[in-house]
Amino acid sequence: MNFTKKHIWITGASSGIGKAVALKISKEKAHLILSGRNRQELENVAGICEKNGSQATVLPFDLGDEASVNAAASQVISTHKKLDALYHFGGISQRSFASETPLFVDRKIFEVNYFGTIALTKAILPEMIKSGGGHLAVTSSIVGKFGFPYRSSYSASKHALHGFFESLRAENVQHNIRVSVIIPGRIRTNISVNAINRDGKTHARMDEGQDNGMAAEKSAEIICRKLKQEKKEILVGGKEVIMVHIRRFLPFLYYRLSSKVKPL
Ligand SMILES: NC(=O)c1ccc[n+]([C@@H]2O[C@H](COP(=O)([O-])OP(=O)(O)OC[C@H]3O[C@@H](n4cnc5c(N)ncnc54)[C@H](OP(=O)(O)O)[C@@H]3O)[C@@H](O)[C@H]2O)c1
């Protein structure tokens, strides 16, 4: 898919990978809708997108609030004749052991990462189908492919996205709905700072592993190239992404490594 003149909705556009992808796409004269909760950050990103030659509309909403998700979807449907693509980057991570994490924290992670994401997708899908199809991309994680210490519900929420979006793809091929699942390894963003702990509060720390991750701008280059090709799975990151292959082809090694790796 060529981005030029396309109407593309990007969630998680106020920070990190989503912001870097928005800025990259904005160099190709697209019509962007930028979402997240932080209006001020979204306005800043929109300003740069416009300087880069794209039109950018800011639409803040909360993925963890169904009414807010539906209101945002209605607004986009009423103001855009056609939505060519919806790229989901909005999400939160976790820093706590499963045994110490109360259910309200598990639910919060699922509300944002899973239910918010699928609610938005379901809200725009009928219009996308009516208008001849479109491209959906959702951001999972390498821990959406295997379990990892300190990330139990985060990992589970990302596994759930694979199940949902693979099913959605299979159900809607005849409607020209294309689906890409983005699978990042460690990318240097504020994901660990914004992650929630067992109290539901922010972890508020840049973890060493995160800090040593791939730059968000570099990840955006790879992601955008593969989004254009509408790849079904987009694996992006450093040497840590090899764990996906180890889990698949050498499971005994994964079982040994996953119990020994430093969780942060
Ligand atoms: N960085 C990595 O190493 C890594 C690895 C694997 C997967 N991922 C995934 O990549 C995606 C982007 O993360 P990132 O690394 O760019 O982290 P980030 O810098 O923390 O960005 C997260 C984005 O999600 C938005 N968001 C969070 N909670 C939200 C809510 N309740 N409602 C609406 N928007 C919300 C944030 O916007 P507001 O704060 O404005 O709401 C922000 O734009 C996430 O899905 C994450 O799970 C990241």
PDB file of C-alpha atoms and ligand atoms in Angstrom:
ATOM      1  CA  MET A   1       0.000   0.000   0.000  1.00  0.00           C
ATOM      2  CA  ASN A   2       1.257   3.447  -0.966  1.00  0.00           C
ATOM      3  CA  PHE A   3       0.699   5.995   1.833  1.00  0.00           C
ATOM      4  CA  THR A   4       0.276   9.038  -0.420  1.00  0.00           C
ATOM      5  CA  LYS A   5      -3.227  10.585  -0.174  1.00  0.00           C
ATOM      6  CA  LYS A   6      -4.348   7.683   2.017  1.00  0.00           C
ATOM      7  CA  HIS A   7      -6.450   8.273   5.138  1.00  0.00           C
ATOM      8  CA  ILE A   8      -4.566   6.515   7.920  1.00  0.00           C
ATOM      9  CA  TRP A   9      -5.569   6.373  11.591  1.00  0.00           C
ATOM     10  CA  ILE A  10      -2.677   5.766  13.992  1.00  0.00           C
ATOM     11  CA  THR A  11      -3.188   5.021  17.701  1.00  0.00           C
ATOM     12  CA  GLY A  12      -0.290   5.413  20.133  1.00  0.00           C
ATOM     13  CA  ALA A  13       0.797   8.351  17.983  1.00  0.00           C
ATOM     14  CA  SER A  14       1.789  10.537  20.954  1.00  0.00           C
ATOM     15  CA  SER A  15       4.923   8.545  21.823  1.00  0.00           C
ATOM     16  CA  GLY A  16       7.460   5.894  20.872  1.00  0.00           C
ATOM     17  CA  ILE A  17       6.891   3.576  17.920  1.00  0.00           C
ATOM     18  CA  GLY A  18       3.495   4.996  16.906  1.00  0.00           C
ATOM     19  CA  LYS A  19       4.850   8.536  16.890  1.00  0.00           C
ATOM     20  CA  ALA A  20       7.919   7.492  14.859  1.00  0.00           C
ATOM     21  CA  VAL A  21       5.682   5.674  12.347  1.00  0.00           C
ATOM     22  CA  ALA A  22       3.371   8.715  12.064  1.00  0.00           C
ATOM     23  CA  LEU A  23       6.338  11.001  11.396  1.00  0.00           C
ATOM     24  CA  LYS A  24       7.759   8.609   8.796  1.00  0.00           C
ATOM     25  CA  ILE A  25       4.430   8.235   6.958  1.00  0.00           C
ATOM     26  CA  SER A  26       3.881  12.011   7.100  1.00  0.00           C
ATOM     27  CA  LYS A  27       6.748  12.472   4.615  1.00  0.00           C
ATOM     28  CA  GLU A  28       4.518  10.849   1.974  1.00  0.00           C
ATOM     29  CA  LYS A  29       1.637  13.372   1.898  1.00  0.00           C
ATOM     30  CA  ALA A  30      -0.929  11.270   3.702  1.00  0.00           C
ATOM     31  CA  HIS A  31      -4.073  12.262   5.641  1.00  0.00           C
ATOM     32  CA  LEU A  32      -3.353  11.236   9.210  1.00  0.00           C
ATOM     33  CA  ILE A  33      -5.576  10.873  12.255  1.00  0.00           C
ATOM     34  CA  LEU A  34      -3.408  10.790  15.368  1.00  0.00           C
ATOM     35  CA  SER A  35      -4.665   9.253  18.608  1.00  0.00           C
ATOM     36  CA  GLY A  36      -3.520   8.659  22.172  1.00  0.00           C
ATOM     37  CA  ARG A  37      -4.691  10.330  25.393  1.00  0.00           C
ATOM     38  CA  ASN A  38      -2.161  13.169  25.583  1.00  0.00           C
ATOM     39  CA  ARG A  39      -3.614  15.960  23.408  1.00  0.00           C
ATOM     40  CA  GLN A  40      -0.581  18.235  23.787  1.00  0.00           C
ATOM     41  CA  GLU A  41       1.841  15.536  22.573  1.00  0.00           C
ATOM     42  CA  LEU A  42      -0.509  14.678  19.712  1.00  0.00           C
ATOM     43  CA  GLU A  43      -0.624  18.377  18.698  1.00  0.00           C
ATOM     44  CA  ASN A  44       3.188  18.447  18.680  1.00  0.00           C
ATOM     45  CA  VAL A  45       3.347  15.353  16.459  1.00  0.00           C
ATOM     46  CA  ALA A  46       0.626  16.782  14.180  1.00  0.00           C
ATOM     47  CA  GLY A  47       2.611  20.008  13.781  1.00  0.00           C
ATOM     48  CA  ILE A  48       5.656  18.081  12.542  1.00  0.00           C
ATOM     49  CA  CYS A  49       3.490  15.906  10.260  1.00  0.00           C
ATOM     50  CA  GLU A  50       2.048  19.053   8.649  1.00  0.00           C
ATOM     51  CA  LYS A  51       5.524  20.504   8.152  1.00  0.00           C
ATOM     52  CA  ASN A  52       6.424  17.198   6.473  1.00  0.00           C
ATOM     53  CA  GLY A  53       3.591  17.747   3.965  1.00  0.00           C
ATOM     54  CA  SER A  54       0.726  15.669   5.370  1.00  0.00           C
ATOM     55  CA  GLN A  55      -2.640  16.666   6.806  1.00  0.00           C
ATOM     56  CA  ALA A  56      -2.909  15.674  10.450  1.00  0.00           C
ATOM     57  CA  THR A  57      -5.977  15.637  12.702  1.00  0.00           C
ATOM     58  CA  VAL A  58      -5.656  15.045  16.411  1.00  0.00           C
ATOM     59  CA  LEU A  59      -8.239  12.771  18.043  1.00  0.00           C
ATOM     60  CA  PRO A  60      -7.485  11.963  21.689  1.00  0.00           C
ATOM     61  CA  PHE A  61      -9.345   9.071  23.328  1.00  0.00           C
ATOM     62  CA  ASP A  62      -8.807   6.405  25.979  1.00  0.00           C
ATOM     63  CA  LEU A  63      -8.418   2.804  24.790  1.00  0.00           C
ATOM     64  CA  GLY A  64      -9.385   1.645  28.273  1.00  0.00           C
ATOM     65  CA  ASP A  65     -12.834   3.301  28.046  1.00  0.00           C
ATOM     66  CA  GLU A  66     -15.318   1.703  25.637  1.00  0.00           C
ATOM     67  CA  ALA A  67     -17.499   4.818  25.357  1.00  0.00           C
ATOM     68  CA  SER A  68     -14.448   6.905  24.485  1.00  0.00           C
ATOM     69  CA  VAL A  69     -13.367   4.355  21.840  1.00  0.00           C
ATOM     70  CA  ASN A  70     -16.815   4.294  20.238  1.00  0.00           C
ATOM     71  CA  ALA A  71     -17.121   8.092  20.241  1.00  0.00           C
ATOM     72  CA  ALA A  72     -13.751   8.389  18.485  1.00  0.00           C
ATOM     73  CA  ALA A  73     -14.752   5.770  15.893  1.00  0.00           C
ATOM     74  CA  SER A  74     -18.085   7.564  15.217  1.00  0.00           C
ATOM     75  CA  GLN A  75     -16.257  10.851  14.740  1.00  0.00           C
ATOM     76  CA  VAL A  76     -13.849   9.339  12.207  1.00  0.00           C
ATOM     77  CA  ILE A  77     -16.651   7.586  10.331  1.00  0.00           C
ATOM     78  CA  SER A  78     -18.690  10.819  10.110  1.00  0.00           C
ATOM     79  CA  THR A  79     -15.758  12.999   8.996  1.00  0.00           C
ATOM     80  CA  HIS A  80     -13.881  10.660   6.618  1.00  0.00           C
ATOM     81  CA  LYS A  81     -15.451   9.270   3.469  1.00  0.00           C
ATOM     82  CA  LYS A  82     -12.952   6.444   3.496  1.00  0.00           C
ATOM     83  CA  LEU A  83     -10.469   5.106   6.019  1.00  0.00           C
ATOM     84  CA  ASP A  84      -7.718   3.301   4.120  1.00  0.00           C
ATOM     85  CA  ALA A  85      -5.823   2.029   7.143  1.00  0.00           C
ATOM     86  CA  LEU A  86      -5.980   1.723  10.922  1.00  0.00           C
ATOM     87  CA  TYR A  87      -2.627   1.140  12.583  1.00  0.00           C
ATOM     88  CA  HIS A  88      -2.792   0.234  16.274  1.00  0.00           C
ATOM     89  CA  PHE A  89       0.259   1.128  18.363  1.00  0.00           C
ATOM     90  CA  GLY A  90      -1.500   2.156  21.610  1.00  0.00           C
ATOM     91  CA  GLY A  91      -0.658  -0.127  24.529  1.00  0.00           C
ATOM     92  CA  ILE A  92       0.780  -0.518  28.027  1.00  0.00           C
ATOM     93  CA  SER A  93       3.271  -2.984  29.424  1.00  0.00           C
ATOM     94  CA  GLN A  94       3.661  -4.641  32.816  1.00  0.00           C
ATOM     95  CA  ARG A  95       6.358  -5.036  35.439  1.00  0.00           C
ATOM     96  CA  SER A  96       5.139  -7.500  38.088  1.00  0.00           C
ATOM     97  CA  PHE A  97       5.120 -11.211  38.920  1.00  0.00           C
ATOM     98  CA  ALA A  98       1.846 -13.017  38.165  1.00  0.00           C
ATOM     99  CA  SER A  99       1.654 -14.320  41.739  1.00  0.00           C
ATOM    100  CA  GLU A 100       1.749 -10.782  43.149  1.00  0.00           C
ATOM    101  CA  THR A 101      -0.503  -9.071  40.594  1.00  0.00           C
ATOM    102  CA  PRO A 102      -4.130  -8.443  41.599  1.00  0.00           C
ATOM    103  CA  LEU A 103      -6.790  -9.132  38.988  1.00  0.00           C
ATOM    104  CA  PHE A 104      -7.647  -5.447  38.545  1.00  0.00           C
ATOM    105  CA  VAL A 105      -4.161  -4.893  37.100  1.00  0.00           C
ATOM    106  CA  ASP A 106      -4.510  -7.886  34.741  1.00  0.00           C
ATOM    107  CA  ARG A 107      -7.879  -6.504  33.623  1.00  0.00           C
ATOM    108  CA  LYS A 108      -6.489  -3.004  33.077  1.00  0.00           C
ATOM    109  CA  ILE A 109      -3.784  -4.370  30.771  1.00  0.00           C
ATOM    110  CA  PHE A 110      -6.359  -6.361  28.814  1.00  0.00           C
ATOM    111  CA  GLU A 111      -8.788  -3.420  28.638  1.00  0.00           C
ATOM    112  CA  VAL A 112      -6.188  -1.234  26.929  1.00  0.00           C
ATOM    113  CA  ASN A 113      -4.162  -3.734  24.892  1.00  0.00           C
ATOM    114  CA  TYR A 114      -6.881  -6.166  23.877  1.00  0.00           C
ATOM    115  CA  PHE A 115     -10.453  -4.936  24.404  1.00  0.00           C
ATOM    116  CA  GLY A 116      -9.751  -1.318  23.441  1.00  0.00           C
ATOM    117  CA  THR A 117      -7.941  -2.443  20.311  1.00  0.00           C
ATOM    118  CA  ILE A 118     -10.599  -4.893  19.188  1.00  0.00           C
ATOM    119  CA  ALA A 119     -13.432  -2.479  20.104  1.00  0.00           C
ATOM    120  CA  LEU A 120     -11.957   0.166  17.817  1.00  0.00           C
ATOM    121  CA  THR A 121     -11.402  -2.378  15.052  1.00  0.00           C
ATOM    122  CA  LYS A 122     -14.980  -3.664  15.283  1.00  0.00           C
ATOM    123  CA  ALA A 123     -16.347  -0.114  15.288  1.00  0.00           C
ATOM    124  CA  ILE A 124     -14.676   0.841  12.017  1.00  0.00           C
ATOM    125  CA  LEU A 125     -14.716  -2.543  10.215  1.00  0.00           C
ATOM    126  CA  PRO A 126     -18.250  -2.353   8.704  1.00  0.00           C
ATOM    127  CA  GLU A 127     -17.495   1.080   7.179  1.00  0.00           C
ATOM    128  CA  MET A 128     -14.135  -0.137   5.911  1.00  0.00           C
ATOM    129  CA  ILE A 129     -15.832  -3.095   4.244  1.00  0.00           C
ATOM    130  CA  LYS A 130     -18.576  -0.851   2.770  1.00  0.00           C
ATOM    131  CA  SER A 131     -15.930   1.413   1.262  1.00  0.00           C
ATOM    132  CA  GLY A 132     -14.142  -1.458  -0.502  1.00  0.00           C
ATOM    133  CA  GLY A 133     -11.667  -2.685   2.129  1.00  0.00           C
ATOM    134  CA  GLY A 134      -8.640  -1.478   4.030  1.00  0.00           C
ATOM    135  CA  HIS A 135      -5.433  -2.328   5.847  1.00  0.00           C
ATOM    136  CA  LEU A 136      -5.363  -3.110   9.577  1.00  0.00           C
ATOM    137  CA  ALA A 137      -2.149  -3.376  11.565  1.00  0.00           C
ATOM    138  CA  VAL A 138      -1.908  -4.300  15.221  1.00  0.00           C
ATOM    139  CA  THR A 139       1.153  -4.159  17.439  1.00  0.00           C
ATOM    140  CA  SER A 140       1.892  -7.321  19.354  1.00  0.00           C
ATOM    141  CA  SER A 141       5.347  -8.081  20.804  1.00  0.00           C
ATOM    142  CA  ILE A 142       7.849 -10.927  20.753  1.00  0.00           C
ATOM    143  CA  VAL A 143       6.230 -11.842  24.089  1.00  0.00           C
ATOM    144  CA  GLY A 144       3.013 -12.265  22.079  1.00  0.00           C
ATOM    145  CA  LYS A 145       4.813 -15.336  20.697  1.00  0.00           C
ATOM    146  CA  PHE A 146       6.129 -16.758  23.997  1.00  0.00           C
ATOM    147  CA  GLY A 147       5.760 -16.162  27.739  1.00  0.00           C
ATOM    148  CA  PHE A 148       8.253 -14.004  29.619  1.00  0.00           C
ATOM    149  CA  PRO A 149       8.848 -13.356  33.340  1.00  0.00           C
ATOM    150  CA  TYR A 150       7.315 -10.177  34.792  1.00  0.00           C
ATOM    151  CA  ARG A 151       4.993  -9.778  31.781  1.00  0.00           C
ATOM    152  CA  SER A 152       2.264 -12.428  32.365  1.00  0.00           C
ATOM    153  CA  SER A 153      -0.852 -10.424  31.432  1.00  0.00           C
ATOM    154  CA  TYR A 154       0.986  -8.204  28.964  1.00  0.00           C
ATOM    155  CA  SER A 155       2.212 -11.334  27.171  1.00  0.00           C
ATOM    156  CA  ALA A 156      -1.284 -12.874  27.379  1.00  0.00           C
ATOM    157  CA  SER A 157      -2.917  -9.718  25.962  1.00  0.00           C
ATOM    158  CA  LYS A 158      -0.522  -9.779  23.010  1.00  0.00           C
ATOM    159  CA  HIS A 159      -1.089 -13.528  22.421  1.00  0.00           C
ATOM    160  CA  ALA A 160      -4.818 -12.733  22.369  1.00  0.00           C
ATOM    161  CA  LEU A 161      -4.310 -10.131  19.635  1.00  0.00           C
ATOM    162  CA  HIS A 162      -2.718 -12.773  17.388  1.00  0.00           C
ATOM    163  CA  GLY A 163      -5.762 -15.021  17.799  1.00  0.00           C
ATOM    164  CA  PHE A 164      -8.231 -12.220  17.160  1.00  0.00           C
ATOM    165  CA  PHE A 165      -6.526 -10.648  14.155  1.00  0.00           C
ATOM    166  CA  GLU A 166      -5.663 -13.951  12.467  1.00  0.00           C
ATOM    167  CA  SER A 167      -9.315 -14.951  12.753  1.00  0.00           C
ATOM    168  CA  LEU A 168     -10.449 -11.543  11.498  1.00  0.00           C
ATOM    169  CA  ARG A 169      -8.125 -11.830   8.503  1.00  0.00           C
ATOM    170  CA  ALA A 170      -9.468 -15.272   7.604  1.00  0.00           C
ATOM    171  CA  GLU A 171     -13.077 -14.057   7.918  1.00  0.00           C
ATOM    172  CA  ASN A 172     -12.616 -10.958   5.770  1.00  0.00           C
ATOM    173  CA  VAL A 173     -10.305 -11.840   2.892  1.00  0.00           C
ATOM    174  CA  GLN A 174     -13.254 -11.576   0.475  1.00  0.00           C
ATOM    175  CA  HIS A 175     -13.914  -8.024   1.757  1.00  0.00           C
ATOM    176  CA  ASN A 176     -10.375  -6.908   0.887  1.00  0.00           C
ATOM    177  CA  ILE A 177      -9.419  -6.484   4.553  1.00  0.00           C
ATOM    178  CA  ARG A 178      -5.677  -6.987   4.892  1.00  0.00           C
ATOM    179  CA  VAL A 179      -4.091  -7.562   8.306  1.00  0.00           C
ATOM    180  CA  SER A 180      -0.507  -7.048   9.465  1.00  0.00           C
ATOM    181  CA  VAL A 181       0.688  -8.051  12.933  1.00  0.00           C
ATOM    182  CA  ILE A 182       3.732  -6.073  14.069  1.00  0.00           C
ATOM    183  CA  ILE A 183       5.998  -7.995  16.459  1.00  0.00           C
ATOM    184  CA  PRO A 184       8.628  -5.735  18.045  1.00  0.00           C
ATOM    185  CA  GLY A 185      11.489  -6.920  20.199  1.00  0.00           C
ATOM    186  CA  ARG A 186      13.103  -4.241  22.362  1.00  0.00           C
ATOM    187  CA  ILE A 187      12.628  -0.739  20.994  1.00  0.00           C
ATOM    188  CA  ARG A 188      13.962   2.310  22.866  1.00  0.00           C
ATOM    189  CA  THR A 189      10.732   4.080  23.928  1.00  0.00           C
ATOM    190  CA  ASN A 190       9.010   4.983  27.196  1.00  0.00           C
ATOM    191  CA  ILE A 191       7.227   1.611  27.303  1.00  0.00           C
ATOM    192  CA  SER A 192       8.978   0.533  30.543  1.00  0.00           C
ATOM    193  CA  VAL A 193       8.502   3.988  32.103  1.00  0.00           C
ATOM    194  CA  ASN A 194       4.760   3.798  31.351  1.00  0.00           C
ATOM    195  CA  ALA A 195       4.410   0.088  32.261  1.00  0.00           C
ATOM    196  CA  ILE A 196       2.230  -0.687  35.283  1.00  0.00           C
ATOM    197  CA  ASN A 197       3.338  -2.528  38.403  1.00  0.00           C
ATOM    198  CA  ARG A 198       1.417  -4.754  40.810  1.00  0.00           C
ATOM    199  CA  ASP A 199      -0.239  -1.699  42.371  1.00  0.00           C
ATOM    200  CA  GLY A 200      -1.468  -0.484  38.992  1.00  0.00           C
ATOM    201  CA  LYS A 201       0.973   2.446  39.246  1.00  0.00           C
ATOM    202  CA  THR A 202       3.563   3.328  36.634  1.00  0.00           C
ATOM    203  CA  HIS A 203       6.904   1.526  36.842  1.00  0.00           C
ATOM    204  CA  ALA A 204       8.459   4.956  36.092  1.00  0.00           C
ATOM    205  CA  ARG A 205      11.879   3.547  35.145  1.00  0.00           C
ATOM    206  CA  MET A 206      13.751   3.236  31.891  1.00  0.00           C
ATOM    207  CA  ASP A 207      14.878  -0.401  32.094  1.00  0.00           C
ATOM    208  CA  GLU A 208      18.361  -1.232  30.924  1.00  0.00           C
ATOM    209  CA  GLY A 209      17.095  -3.695  28.302  1.00  0.00           C
ATOM    210  CA  GLN A 210      14.761  -1.033  26.912  1.00  0.00           C
ATOM    211  CA  ASP A 211      17.459   1.599  26.870  1.00  0.00           C
ATOM    212  CA  ASN A 212      19.664  -0.741  24.814  1.00  0.00           C
ATOM    213  CA  GLY A 213      16.874  -1.427  22.327  1.00  0.00           C
ATOM    214  CA  MET A 214      16.620  -0.397  18.688  1.00  0.00           C
ATOM    215  CA  ALA A 215      15.902   3.317  18.113  1.00  0.00           C
ATOM    216  CA  ALA A 216      12.196   3.999  17.522  1.00  0.00           C
ATOM    217  CA  GLU A 217      13.027   5.826  14.252  1.00  0.00           C
ATOM    218  CA  LYS A 218      14.887   2.783  12.914  1.00  0.00           C
ATOM    219  CA  SER A 219      12.031   0.485  13.912  1.00  0.00           C
ATOM    220  CA  ALA A 220       9.615   2.849  12.125  1.00  0.00           C
ATOM    221  CA  GLU A 221      11.635   2.623   8.905  1.00  0.00           C
ATOM    222  CA  ILE A 222      11.425  -1.168   8.948  1.00  0.00           C
ATOM    223  CA  ILE A 223       7.769  -1.209   9.995  1.00  0.00           C
ATOM    224  CA  CYS A 224       6.711   1.302   7.307  1.00  0.00           C
ATOM    225  CA  ARG A 225       8.558  -0.577   4.570  1.00  0.00           C
ATOM    226  CA  LYS A 226       6.795  -3.799   5.547  1.00  0.00           C
ATOM    227  CA  LEU A 227       3.412  -2.112   6.064  1.00  0.00           C
ATOM    228  CA  LYS A 228       3.626  -0.909   2.476  1.00  0.00           C
ATOM    229  CA  GLN A 229       4.156  -4.527   1.437  1.00  0.00           C
ATOM    230  CA  GLU A 230       1.230  -5.505   3.693  1.00  0.00           C
ATOM    231  CA  LYS A 231       3.321  -8.265   5.280  1.00  0.00           C
ATOM    232  CA  LYS A 232       1.217 -10.525   7.483  1.00  0.00           C
ATOM    233  CA  GLU A 233       3.832 -10.524  10.262  1.00  0.00           C
ATOM    234  CA  ILE A 234       6.447  -7.836  10.818  1.00  0.00           C
ATOM    235  CA  LEU A 235       9.246  -8.875  13.172  1.00  0.00           C
ATOM    236  CA  VAL A 236      11.397  -5.909  14.196  1.00  0.00           C
ATOM    237  CA  GLY A 237      14.149  -5.406  16.768  1.00  0.00           C
ATOM    238  CA  GLY A 238      17.679  -6.541  17.651  1.00  0.00           C
ATOM    239  CA  LYS A 239      19.155  -9.936  18.446  1.00  0.00           C
ATOM    240  CA  GLU A 240      16.404 -10.645  21.014  1.00  0.00           C
ATOM    241  CA  VAL A 241      13.956 -11.444  18.184  1.00  0.00           C
ATOM    242  CA  ILE A 242      15.798 -14.762  17.729  1.00  0.00           C
ATOM    243  CA  MET A 243      13.820 -15.968  20.763  1.00  0.00           C
ATOM    244  CA  VAL A 244      10.754 -16.223  18.499  1.00  0.00           C
ATOM    245  CA  HIS A 245      12.589 -18.787  16.360  1.00  0.00           C
ATOM    246  CA  ILE A 246      14.065 -20.555  19.394  1.00  0.00           C
ATOM    247  CA  ARG A 247      10.569 -20.911  20.913  1.00  0.00           C
ATOM    248  CA  ARG A 248       9.279 -22.383  17.662  1.00  0.00           C
ATOM    249  CA  PHE A 249      12.097 -24.662  16.593  1.00  0.00           C
ATOM    250  CA  LEU A 250      14.065 -25.405  19.817  1.00  0.00           C
ATOM    251  CA  PRO A 251      11.387 -25.262  22.550  1.00  0.00           C
ATOM    252  CA  PHE A 252      13.580 -27.126  25.102  1.00  0.00           C
ATOM    253  CA  LEU A 253      16.137 -24.294  24.835  1.00  0.00           C
ATOM    254  CA  TYR A 254      13.423 -21.650  25.235  1.00  0.00           C
ATOM    255  CA  TYR A 255      12.133 -23.360  28.417  1.00  0.00           C
ATOM    256  CA  ARG A 256      15.649 -23.309  29.852  1.00  0.00           C
ATOM    257  CA  LEU A 257      16.420 -19.710  28.838  1.00  0.00           C
ATOM    258  CA  SER A 258      13.061 -18.179  29.801  1.00  0.00           C
ATOM    259  CA  SER A 259      13.438 -19.259  33.424  1.00  0.00           C
ATOM    260  CA  LYS A 260      16.915 -17.740  33.615  1.00  0.00           C
ATOM    261  CA  VAL A 261      16.659 -14.432  31.709  1.00  0.00           C
ATOM    262  CA  LYS A 262      16.696 -11.173  33.632  1.00  0.00           C
ATOM    263  CA  PRO A 263      13.081  -9.940  33.392  1.00  0.00           C
ATOM    264  CA  LEU A 264      13.857  -6.199  33.154  1.00  0.00           C
TER     265      LEU A 264
HETATM  266  N1  LIG B   1       9.064  -0.557  22.965  1.00  0.00           N
HETATM  267  C1  LIG B   1       9.140  -1.855  22.912  1.00  0.00           C
HETATM  268  O1  LIG B   1      10.201  -2.452  23.186  1.00  0.00           O
HETATM  269  C2  LIG B   1       7.943  -2.668  22.509  1.00  0.00           C
HETATM  270  C3  LIG B   1       8.129  -4.034  22.333  1.00  0.00           C
HETATM  271  C4  LIG B   1       7.055  -4.813  21.954  1.00  0.00           C
HETATM  272  C5  LIG B   1       5.824  -4.238  21.731  1.00  0.00           C
HETATM  273  N2  LIG B   1       5.663  -2.905  21.919  1.00  0.00           N
HETATM  274  C6  LIG B   1       4.331  -2.344  21.677  1.00  0.00           C
HETATM  275  O2  LIG B   1       4.435  -1.208  20.848  1.00  0.00           O
HETATM  276  C7  LIG B   1       3.327  -0.350  21.085  1.00  0.00           C
HETATM  277  C8  LIG B   1       3.841   1.074  21.259  1.00  0.00           C
HETATM  278  O3  LIG B   1       4.597   1.128  22.474  1.00  0.00           O
HETATM  279  P1  LIG B   1       5.875   2.089  22.637  1.00  0.00           P
HETATM  280  O4  LIG B   1       7.027   1.230  22.835  1.00  0.00           O
HETATM  281  O5  LIG B   1       5.867   3.097  21.603  1.00  0.00           O
HETATM  282  O6  LIG B   1       5.544   2.710  24.095  1.00  0.00           O
HETATM  283  P2  LIG B   1       5.145   4.191  24.560  1.00  0.00           P
HETATM  284  O7  LIG B   1       6.184   5.144  24.151  1.00  0.00           O
HETATM  285  O8  LIG B   1       4.807   4.061  26.011  1.00  0.00           O
HETATM  286  O9  LIG B   1       3.836   4.496  23.720  1.00  0.00           O
HETATM  287  C9  LIG B   1       2.602   3.923  24.047  1.00  0.00           C
HETATM  288  C10 LIG B   1       1.492   4.639  23.300  1.00  0.00           C
HETATM  289  O10 LIG B   1       0.243   4.038  23.677  1.00  0.00           O
HETATM  290  C11 LIG B   1      -0.666   5.077  24.052  1.00  0.00           C
HETATM  291  N3  LIG B   1      -1.564   4.614  25.120  1.00  0.00           N
HETATM  292  C12 LIG B   1      -1.225   4.013  26.296  1.00  0.00           C
HETATM  293  N4  LIG B   1      -2.309   3.818  27.039  1.00  0.00           N
HETATM  294  C13 LIG B   1      -3.369   4.314  26.328  1.00  0.00           C
HETATM  295  C14 LIG B   1      -4.761   4.405  26.586  1.00  0.00           C
HETATM  296  N5  LIG B   1      -5.333   3.962  27.726  1.00  0.00           N
HETATM  297  N6  LIG B   1      -5.544   4.973  25.633  1.00  0.00           N
HETATM  298  C15 LIG B   1      -5.007   5.440  24.477  1.00  0.00           C
HETATM  299  N7  LIG B   1      -3.698   5.378  24.171  1.00  0.00           N
HETATM  300  C16 LIG B   1      -2.896   4.813  25.106  1.00  0.00           C
HETATM  301  C17 LIG B   1       0.219   6.203  24.587  1.00  0.00           C
HETATM  302  O11 LIG B   1      -0.436   7.449  24.426  1.00  0.00           O
HETATM  303  P3  LIG B   1      -0.941   8.392  25.640  1.00  0.00           P
HETATM  304  O12 LIG B   1       0.052   8.282  26.749  1.00  0.00           O
HETATM  305  O13 LIG B   1      -1.026   9.733  24.990  1.00  0.00           O
HETATM  306  O14 LIG B   1      -2.263   7.833  25.983  1.00  0.00           O
HETATM  307  C18 LIG B   1       1.420   6.127  23.644  1.00  0.00           C
HETATM  308  O15 LIG B   1       1.171   6.875  22.472  1.00  0.00           O
HETATM  309  C19 LIG B   1       2.601  -0.914  22.308  1.00  0.00           C
HETATM  310  O16 LIG B   1       1.478  -1.648  21.880  1.00  0.00           O
HETATM  311  C20 LIG B   1       3.625  -1.854  22.922  1.00  0.00           C
HETATM  312  O17 LIG B   1       3.024  -2.896  23.639  1.00  0.00           O
HETATM  313  C21 LIG B   1       6.691  -2.100  22.306  1.00  0.00           C
END
